[in-house]
PDB file of C-alpha atoms in Angstrom:
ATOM      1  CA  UNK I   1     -10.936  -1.213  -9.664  1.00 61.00           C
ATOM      2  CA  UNK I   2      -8.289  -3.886 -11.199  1.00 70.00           C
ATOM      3  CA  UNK I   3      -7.356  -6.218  -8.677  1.00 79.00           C
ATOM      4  CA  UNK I   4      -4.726  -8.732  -8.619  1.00 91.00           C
ATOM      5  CA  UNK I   5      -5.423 -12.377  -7.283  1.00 95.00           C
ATOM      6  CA  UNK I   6      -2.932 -13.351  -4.692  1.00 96.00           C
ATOM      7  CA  UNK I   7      -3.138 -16.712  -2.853  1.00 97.00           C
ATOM      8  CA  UNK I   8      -2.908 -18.432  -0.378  1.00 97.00           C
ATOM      9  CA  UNK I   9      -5.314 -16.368   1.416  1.00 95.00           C
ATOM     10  CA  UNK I  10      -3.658 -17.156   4.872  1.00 96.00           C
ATOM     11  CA  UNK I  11      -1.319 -19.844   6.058  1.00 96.00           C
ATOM     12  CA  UNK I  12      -0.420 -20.646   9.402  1.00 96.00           C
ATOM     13  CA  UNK I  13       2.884 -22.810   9.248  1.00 95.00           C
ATOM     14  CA  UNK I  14       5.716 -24.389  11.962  1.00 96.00           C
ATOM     15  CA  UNK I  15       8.871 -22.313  12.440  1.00 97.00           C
ATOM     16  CA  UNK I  16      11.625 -23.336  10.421  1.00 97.00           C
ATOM     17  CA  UNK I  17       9.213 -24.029   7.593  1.00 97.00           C
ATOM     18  CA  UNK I  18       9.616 -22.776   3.823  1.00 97.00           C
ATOM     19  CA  UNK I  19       6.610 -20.343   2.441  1.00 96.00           C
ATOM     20  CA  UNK I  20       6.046 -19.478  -0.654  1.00 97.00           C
ATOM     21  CA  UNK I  21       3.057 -17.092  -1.806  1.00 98.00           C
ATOM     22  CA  UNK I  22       1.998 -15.823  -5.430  1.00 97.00           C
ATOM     23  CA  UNK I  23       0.360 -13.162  -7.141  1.00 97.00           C
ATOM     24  CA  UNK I  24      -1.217 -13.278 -10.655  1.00 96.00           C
ATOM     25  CA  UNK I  25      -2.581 -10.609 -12.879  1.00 93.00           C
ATOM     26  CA  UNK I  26      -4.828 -10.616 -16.165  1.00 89.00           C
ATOM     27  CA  UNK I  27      -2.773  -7.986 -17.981  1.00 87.00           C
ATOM     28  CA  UNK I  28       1.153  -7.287 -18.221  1.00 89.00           C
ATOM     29  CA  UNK I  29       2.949  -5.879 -15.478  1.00 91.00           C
ATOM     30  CA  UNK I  30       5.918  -3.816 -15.667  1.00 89.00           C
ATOM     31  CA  UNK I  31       6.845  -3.349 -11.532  1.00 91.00           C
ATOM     32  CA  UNK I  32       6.088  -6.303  -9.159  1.00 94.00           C
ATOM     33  CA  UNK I  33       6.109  -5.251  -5.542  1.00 96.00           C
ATOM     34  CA  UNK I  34       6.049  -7.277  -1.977  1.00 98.00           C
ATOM     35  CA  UNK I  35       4.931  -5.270   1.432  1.00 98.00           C
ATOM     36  CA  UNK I  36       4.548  -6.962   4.454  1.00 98.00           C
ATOM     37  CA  UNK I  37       2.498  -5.274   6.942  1.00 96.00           C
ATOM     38  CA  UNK I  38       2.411  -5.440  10.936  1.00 95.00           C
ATOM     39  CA  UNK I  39      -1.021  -5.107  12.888  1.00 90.00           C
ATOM     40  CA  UNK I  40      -1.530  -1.502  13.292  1.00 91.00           C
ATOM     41  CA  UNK I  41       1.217  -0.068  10.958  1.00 94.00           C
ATOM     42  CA  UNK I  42       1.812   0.638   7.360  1.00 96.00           C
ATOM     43  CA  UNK I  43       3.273  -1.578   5.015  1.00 97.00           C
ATOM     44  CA  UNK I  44       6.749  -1.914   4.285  1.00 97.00           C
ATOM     45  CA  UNK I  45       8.872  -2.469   0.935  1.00 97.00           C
ATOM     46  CA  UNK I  46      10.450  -5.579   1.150  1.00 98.00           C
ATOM     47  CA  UNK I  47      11.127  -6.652  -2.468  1.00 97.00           C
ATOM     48  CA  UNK I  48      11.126  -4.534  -6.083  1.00 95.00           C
ATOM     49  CA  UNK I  49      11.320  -5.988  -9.131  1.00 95.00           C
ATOM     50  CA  UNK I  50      12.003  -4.563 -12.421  1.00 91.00           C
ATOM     51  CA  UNK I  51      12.567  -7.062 -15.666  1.00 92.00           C
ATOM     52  CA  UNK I  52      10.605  -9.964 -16.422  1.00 94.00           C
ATOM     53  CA  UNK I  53      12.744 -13.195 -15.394  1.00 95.00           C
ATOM     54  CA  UNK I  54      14.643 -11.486 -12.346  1.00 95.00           C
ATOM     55  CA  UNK I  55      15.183 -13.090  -9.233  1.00 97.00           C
ATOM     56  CA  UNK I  56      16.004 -10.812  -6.015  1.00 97.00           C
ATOM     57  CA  UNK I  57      16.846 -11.677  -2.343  1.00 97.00           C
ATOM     58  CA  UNK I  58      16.364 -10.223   0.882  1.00 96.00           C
ATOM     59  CA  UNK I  59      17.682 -12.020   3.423  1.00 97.00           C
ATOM     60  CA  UNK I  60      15.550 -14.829   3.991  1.00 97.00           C
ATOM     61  CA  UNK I  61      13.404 -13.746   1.363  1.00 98.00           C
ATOM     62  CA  UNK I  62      13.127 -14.333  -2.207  1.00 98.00           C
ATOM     63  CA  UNK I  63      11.030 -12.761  -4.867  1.00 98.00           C
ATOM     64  CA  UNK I  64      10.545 -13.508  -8.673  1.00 97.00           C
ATOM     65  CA  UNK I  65       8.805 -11.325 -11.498  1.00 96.00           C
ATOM     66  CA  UNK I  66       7.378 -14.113 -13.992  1.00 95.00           C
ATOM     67  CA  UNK I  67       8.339 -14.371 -16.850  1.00 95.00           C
ATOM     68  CA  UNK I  68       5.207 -13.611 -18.648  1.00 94.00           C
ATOM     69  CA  UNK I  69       5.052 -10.667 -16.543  1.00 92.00           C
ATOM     70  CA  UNK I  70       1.685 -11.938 -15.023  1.00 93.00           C
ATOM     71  CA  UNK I  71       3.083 -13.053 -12.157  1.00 95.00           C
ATOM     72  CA  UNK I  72       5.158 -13.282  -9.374  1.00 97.00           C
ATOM     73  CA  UNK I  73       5.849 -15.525  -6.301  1.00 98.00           C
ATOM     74  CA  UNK I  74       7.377 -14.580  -2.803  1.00 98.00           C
ATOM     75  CA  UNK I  75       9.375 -17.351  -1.019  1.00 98.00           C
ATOM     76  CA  UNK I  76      10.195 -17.232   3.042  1.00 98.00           C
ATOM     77  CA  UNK I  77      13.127 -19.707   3.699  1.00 97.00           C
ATOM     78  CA  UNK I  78      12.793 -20.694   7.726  1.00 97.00           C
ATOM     79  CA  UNK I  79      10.356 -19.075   8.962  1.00 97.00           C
ATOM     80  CA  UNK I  80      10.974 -17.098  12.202  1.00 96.00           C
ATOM     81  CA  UNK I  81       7.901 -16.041  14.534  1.00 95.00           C
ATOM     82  CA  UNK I  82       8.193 -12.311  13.506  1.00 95.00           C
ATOM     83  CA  UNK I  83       7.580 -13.340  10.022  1.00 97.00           C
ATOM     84  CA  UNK I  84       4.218 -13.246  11.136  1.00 97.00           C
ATOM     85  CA  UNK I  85       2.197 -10.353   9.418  1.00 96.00           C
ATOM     86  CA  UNK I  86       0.160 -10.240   6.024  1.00 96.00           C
ATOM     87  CA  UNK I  87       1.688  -9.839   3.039  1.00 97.00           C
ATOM     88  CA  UNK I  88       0.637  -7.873   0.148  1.00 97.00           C
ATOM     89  CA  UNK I  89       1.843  -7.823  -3.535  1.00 97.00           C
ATOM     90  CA  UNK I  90       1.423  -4.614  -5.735  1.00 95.00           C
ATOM     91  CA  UNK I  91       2.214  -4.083  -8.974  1.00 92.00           C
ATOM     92  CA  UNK I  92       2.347  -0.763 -12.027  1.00 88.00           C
ATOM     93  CA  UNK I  93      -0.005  -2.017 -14.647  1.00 83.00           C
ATOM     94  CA  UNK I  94       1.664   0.602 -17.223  1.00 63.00           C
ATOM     95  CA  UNK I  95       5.555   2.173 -17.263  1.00 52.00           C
ATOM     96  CA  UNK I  96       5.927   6.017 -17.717  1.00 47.00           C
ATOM     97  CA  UNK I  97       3.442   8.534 -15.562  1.00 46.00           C
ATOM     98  CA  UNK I  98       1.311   6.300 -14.500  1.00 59.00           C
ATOM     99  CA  UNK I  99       2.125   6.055 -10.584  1.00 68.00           C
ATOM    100  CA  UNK I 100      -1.643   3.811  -9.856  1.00 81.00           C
ATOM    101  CA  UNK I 101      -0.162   0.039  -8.094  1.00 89.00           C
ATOM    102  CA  UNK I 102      -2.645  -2.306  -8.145  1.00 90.00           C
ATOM    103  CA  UNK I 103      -3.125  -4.659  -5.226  1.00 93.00           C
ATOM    104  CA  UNK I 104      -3.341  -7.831  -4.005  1.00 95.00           C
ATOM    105  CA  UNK I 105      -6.035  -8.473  -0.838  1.00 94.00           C
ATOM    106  CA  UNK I 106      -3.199  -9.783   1.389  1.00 95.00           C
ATOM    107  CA  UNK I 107      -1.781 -13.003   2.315  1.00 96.00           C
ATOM    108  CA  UNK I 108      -1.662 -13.710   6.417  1.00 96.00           C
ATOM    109  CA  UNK I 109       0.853 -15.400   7.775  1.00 97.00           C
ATOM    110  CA  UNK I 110       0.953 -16.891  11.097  1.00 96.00           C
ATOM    111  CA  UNK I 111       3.715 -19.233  12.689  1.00 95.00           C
ATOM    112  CA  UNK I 112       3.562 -21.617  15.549  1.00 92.00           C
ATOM    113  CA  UNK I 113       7.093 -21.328  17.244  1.00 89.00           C
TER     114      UNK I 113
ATOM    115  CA  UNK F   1      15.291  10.605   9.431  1.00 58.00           C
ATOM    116  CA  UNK F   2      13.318  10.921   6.521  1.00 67.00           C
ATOM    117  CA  UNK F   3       9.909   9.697   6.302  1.00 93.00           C
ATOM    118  CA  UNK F   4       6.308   9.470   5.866  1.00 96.00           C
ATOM    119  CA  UNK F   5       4.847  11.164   9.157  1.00 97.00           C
ATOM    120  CA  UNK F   6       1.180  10.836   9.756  1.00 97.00           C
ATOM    121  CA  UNK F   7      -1.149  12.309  12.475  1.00 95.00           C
ATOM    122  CA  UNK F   8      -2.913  11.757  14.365  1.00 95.00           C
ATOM    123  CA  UNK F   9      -2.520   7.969  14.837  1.00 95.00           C
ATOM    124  CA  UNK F  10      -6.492   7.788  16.634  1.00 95.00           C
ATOM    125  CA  UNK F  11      -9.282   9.426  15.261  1.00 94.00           C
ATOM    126  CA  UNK F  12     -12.751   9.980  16.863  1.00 91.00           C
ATOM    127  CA  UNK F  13     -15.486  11.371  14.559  1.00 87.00           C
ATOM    128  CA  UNK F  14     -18.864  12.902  15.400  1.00 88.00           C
ATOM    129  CA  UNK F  15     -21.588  12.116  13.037  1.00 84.00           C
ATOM    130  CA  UNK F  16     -21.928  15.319  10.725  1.00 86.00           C
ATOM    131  CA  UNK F  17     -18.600  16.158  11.157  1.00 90.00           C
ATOM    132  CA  UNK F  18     -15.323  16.990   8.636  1.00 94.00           C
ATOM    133  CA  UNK F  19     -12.267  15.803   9.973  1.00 95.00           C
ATOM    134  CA  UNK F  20      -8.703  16.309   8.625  1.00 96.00           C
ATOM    135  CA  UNK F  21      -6.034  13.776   8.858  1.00 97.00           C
ATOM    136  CA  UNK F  22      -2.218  15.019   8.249  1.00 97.00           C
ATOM    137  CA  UNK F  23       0.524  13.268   6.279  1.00 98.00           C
ATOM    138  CA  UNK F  24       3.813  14.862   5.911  1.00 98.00           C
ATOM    139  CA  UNK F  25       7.178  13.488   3.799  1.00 97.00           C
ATOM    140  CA  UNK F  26      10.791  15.071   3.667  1.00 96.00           C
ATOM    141  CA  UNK F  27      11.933  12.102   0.955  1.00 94.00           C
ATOM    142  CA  UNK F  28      11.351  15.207  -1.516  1.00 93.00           C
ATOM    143  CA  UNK F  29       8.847  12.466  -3.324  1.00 93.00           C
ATOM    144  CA  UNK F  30       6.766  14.254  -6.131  1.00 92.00           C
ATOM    145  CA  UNK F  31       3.968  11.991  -5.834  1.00 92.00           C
ATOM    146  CA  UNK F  32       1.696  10.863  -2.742  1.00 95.00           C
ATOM    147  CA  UNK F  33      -1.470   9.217  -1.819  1.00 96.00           C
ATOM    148  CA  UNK F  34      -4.146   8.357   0.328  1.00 98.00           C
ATOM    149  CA  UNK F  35      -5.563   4.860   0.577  1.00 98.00           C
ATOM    150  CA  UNK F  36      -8.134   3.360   3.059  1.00 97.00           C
ATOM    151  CA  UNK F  37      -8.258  -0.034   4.067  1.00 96.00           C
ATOM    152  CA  UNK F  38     -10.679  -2.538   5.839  1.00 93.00           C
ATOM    153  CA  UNK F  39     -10.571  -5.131   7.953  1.00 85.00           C
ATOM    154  CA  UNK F  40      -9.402  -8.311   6.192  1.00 76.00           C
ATOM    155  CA  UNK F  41      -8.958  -6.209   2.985  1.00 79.00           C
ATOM    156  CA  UNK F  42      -6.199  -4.885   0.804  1.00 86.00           C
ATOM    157  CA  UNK F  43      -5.756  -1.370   0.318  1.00 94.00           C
ATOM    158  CA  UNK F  44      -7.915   1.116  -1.708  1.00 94.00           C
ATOM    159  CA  UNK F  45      -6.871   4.004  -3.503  1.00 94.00           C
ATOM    160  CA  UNK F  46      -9.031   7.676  -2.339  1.00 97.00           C
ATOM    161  CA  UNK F  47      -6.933  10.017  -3.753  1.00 97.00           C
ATOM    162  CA  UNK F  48      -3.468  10.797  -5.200  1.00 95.00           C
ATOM    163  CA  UNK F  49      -1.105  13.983  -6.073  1.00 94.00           C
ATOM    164  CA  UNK F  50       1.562  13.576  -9.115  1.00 90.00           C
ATOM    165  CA  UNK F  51       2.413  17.089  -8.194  1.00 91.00           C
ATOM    166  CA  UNK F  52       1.603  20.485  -6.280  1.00 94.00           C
ATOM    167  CA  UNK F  53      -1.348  21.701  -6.933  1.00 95.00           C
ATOM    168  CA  UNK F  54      -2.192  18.568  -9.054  1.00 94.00           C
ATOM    169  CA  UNK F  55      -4.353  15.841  -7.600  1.00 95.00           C
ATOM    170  CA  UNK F  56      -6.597  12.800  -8.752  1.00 94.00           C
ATOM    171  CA  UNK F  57      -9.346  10.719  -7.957  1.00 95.00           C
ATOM    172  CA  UNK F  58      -8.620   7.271  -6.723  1.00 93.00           C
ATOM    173  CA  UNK F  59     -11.202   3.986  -6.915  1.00 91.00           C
ATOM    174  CA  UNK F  60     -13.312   5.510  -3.817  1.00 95.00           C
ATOM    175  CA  UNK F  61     -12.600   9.243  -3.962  1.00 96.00           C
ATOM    176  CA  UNK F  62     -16.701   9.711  -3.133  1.00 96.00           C
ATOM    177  CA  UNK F  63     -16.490  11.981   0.452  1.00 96.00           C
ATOM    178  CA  UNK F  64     -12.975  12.628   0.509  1.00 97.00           C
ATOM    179  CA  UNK F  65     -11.219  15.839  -0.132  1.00 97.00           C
ATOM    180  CA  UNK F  66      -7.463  16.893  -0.859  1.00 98.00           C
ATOM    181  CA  UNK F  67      -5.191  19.266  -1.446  1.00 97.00           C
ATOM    182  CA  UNK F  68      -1.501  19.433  -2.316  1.00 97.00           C
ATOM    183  CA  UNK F  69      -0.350  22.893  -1.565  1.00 97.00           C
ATOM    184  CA  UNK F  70       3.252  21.882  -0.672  1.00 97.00           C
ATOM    185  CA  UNK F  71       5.533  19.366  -2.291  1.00 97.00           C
ATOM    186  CA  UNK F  72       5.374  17.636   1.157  1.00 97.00           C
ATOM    187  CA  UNK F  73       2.298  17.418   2.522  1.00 98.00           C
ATOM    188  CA  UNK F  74      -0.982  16.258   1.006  1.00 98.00           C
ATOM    189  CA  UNK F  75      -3.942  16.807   3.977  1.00 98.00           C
ATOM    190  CA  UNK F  76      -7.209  14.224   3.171  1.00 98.00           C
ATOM    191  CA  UNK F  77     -10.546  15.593   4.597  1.00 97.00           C
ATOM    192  CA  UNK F  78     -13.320  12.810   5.544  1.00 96.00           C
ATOM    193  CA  UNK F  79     -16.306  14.647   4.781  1.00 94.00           C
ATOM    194  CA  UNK F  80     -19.793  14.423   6.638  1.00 89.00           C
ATOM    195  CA  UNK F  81     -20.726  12.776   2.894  1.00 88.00           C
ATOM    196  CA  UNK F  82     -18.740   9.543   4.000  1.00 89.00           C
ATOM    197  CA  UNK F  83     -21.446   7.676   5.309  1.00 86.00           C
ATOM    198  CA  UNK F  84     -19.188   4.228   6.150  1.00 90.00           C
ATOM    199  CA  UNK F  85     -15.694   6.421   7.456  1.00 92.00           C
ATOM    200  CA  UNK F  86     -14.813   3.846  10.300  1.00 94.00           C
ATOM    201  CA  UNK F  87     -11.216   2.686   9.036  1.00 96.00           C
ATOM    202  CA  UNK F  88      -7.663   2.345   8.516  1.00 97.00           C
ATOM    203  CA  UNK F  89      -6.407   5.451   6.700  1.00 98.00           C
ATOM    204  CA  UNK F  90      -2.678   5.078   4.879  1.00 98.00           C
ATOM    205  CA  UNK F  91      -0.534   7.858   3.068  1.00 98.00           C
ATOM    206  CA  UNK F  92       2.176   6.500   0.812  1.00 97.00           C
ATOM    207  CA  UNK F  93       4.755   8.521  -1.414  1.00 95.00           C
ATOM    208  CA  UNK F  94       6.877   7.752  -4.170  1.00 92.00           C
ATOM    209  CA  UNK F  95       9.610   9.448  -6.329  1.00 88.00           C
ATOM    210  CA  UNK F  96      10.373   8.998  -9.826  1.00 72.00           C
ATOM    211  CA  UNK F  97      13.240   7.135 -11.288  1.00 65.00           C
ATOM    212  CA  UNK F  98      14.342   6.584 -14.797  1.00 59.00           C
ATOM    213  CA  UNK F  99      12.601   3.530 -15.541  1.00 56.00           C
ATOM    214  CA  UNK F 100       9.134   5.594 -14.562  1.00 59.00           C
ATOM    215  CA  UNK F 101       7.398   4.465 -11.435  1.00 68.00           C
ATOM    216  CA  UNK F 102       9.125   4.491  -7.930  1.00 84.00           C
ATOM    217  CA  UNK F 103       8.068   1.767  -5.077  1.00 91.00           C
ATOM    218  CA  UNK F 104       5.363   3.637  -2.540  1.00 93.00           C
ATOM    219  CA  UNK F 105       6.463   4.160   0.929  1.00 95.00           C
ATOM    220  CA  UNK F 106       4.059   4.157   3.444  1.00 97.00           C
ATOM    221  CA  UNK F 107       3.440   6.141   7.290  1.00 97.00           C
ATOM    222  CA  UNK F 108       2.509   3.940  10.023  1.00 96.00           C
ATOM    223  CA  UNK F 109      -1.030   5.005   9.416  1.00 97.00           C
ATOM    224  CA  UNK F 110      -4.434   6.914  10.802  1.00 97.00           C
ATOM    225  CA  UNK F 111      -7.124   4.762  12.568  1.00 96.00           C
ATOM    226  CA  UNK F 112     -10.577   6.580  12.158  1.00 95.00           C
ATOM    227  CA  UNK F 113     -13.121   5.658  14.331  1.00 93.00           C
ATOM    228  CA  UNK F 114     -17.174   7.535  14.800  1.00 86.00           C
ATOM    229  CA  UNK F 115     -18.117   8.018  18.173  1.00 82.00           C
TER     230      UNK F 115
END
């Protein structure tokens, strides 16, 4: 099936260090999503975004749905040790019944405290 | 609290052998699926249920079975025809909003394992 190509594969960083990931598609998105997920559990929602062009924070984390709709990057500001985890980006190819996400294969995260 | 419950977390298989793995919601989400995924890999889709009584294939529906008698539960069956079942099994739901789709929210997940 359709996947979408998110990079860096893995990074393994310093705490207190910026991160910033990405996720690009072929085709036109209309939903970007971020997960992260912890070893052993499912993921969870940390970011949604809608409209091409917005910008959305969660805490430390910031999230961006490009404005060609083909893309969109996730940025950790001071990164804490429990950041650790991989991170996965999703996204609805098509608006109205269509409930598929496509995925990305996961970007792992580890930090040296 | 409401949530995606699944059960049971471990899962031993015998070769041959049909096993059932649970997922239950109470987010009254209309739609839920079932994805697998592998070590080092993202997440696949098996199956998925728009409905009650409605469900679809996914990208690797091949030896899986569902149903979706209730609005909140949506059972997946690894069949004895899943030759390669050793993984991580994850149920997601999802409502519907005005703008169409709804982001997935996930259980903590079923670990399948053949003894």
């Amino acid at each position: 099936g359709q996947q979408l190509n998110q990079s860096p594969q893995s990074m393994f960083i310093q705490e207190g260090e910026d991160v910033s990931m990405n996720c690009t598609s072929s085709s036109i998105f209309n939903t970007w999503l971020w997960y992260k997920q912890d070893p052993g559990e499912g993921p969870v929602l940390l970011i949604a975004l809608y409209k091409a062009g917005e910008l959305t924070s969660n805490g430390r984390l910031t999230a961006q749905f490009g404005i060609t709709r083909k893309d969109s990057f996730l940025n950790i500001s001071a990164s804490i040790p429990s950041d650790v985890g991989i991170y996965f980006c999703a996204g609805h190819p098509n608006a109205g019944n269509n409930r598929k996400l496509i995925w990305g294969l996961g970007t792992s995260l580890a930090v040296n405290p | 609290d409401g949530g995606i419950t699944q059960s049971p977390k471990y899962l031993f298989r015998k070769e041959g052998q049909n096993v059932t793995l649970s997922c239950e919601q109470n987010l009254n989400h209309d739609a839920m699926y079932w994805y697998r995924q592998d070590p080092g890999q993202g997440l696949r889709l098996i199956y998925y249920s728009q409905i009650v009584n409605d469900f679809q294939k996914g990208d690797i529906a091949e030896g899986y079975s569902v149903s979706r008698e209730k609005k909140e539960s949506f059972p997946l069956t690894v069949t004895s025809a899943q030759k390669n079942p050793t993984a991580f099994y994850l149920c997601a739901s999802s409502g519907v909003g005005q703008g169409g789709n709804q982001p997935q929210h996930f259980g903590d997940g079923t670990r399948l394992s053949i003894l």
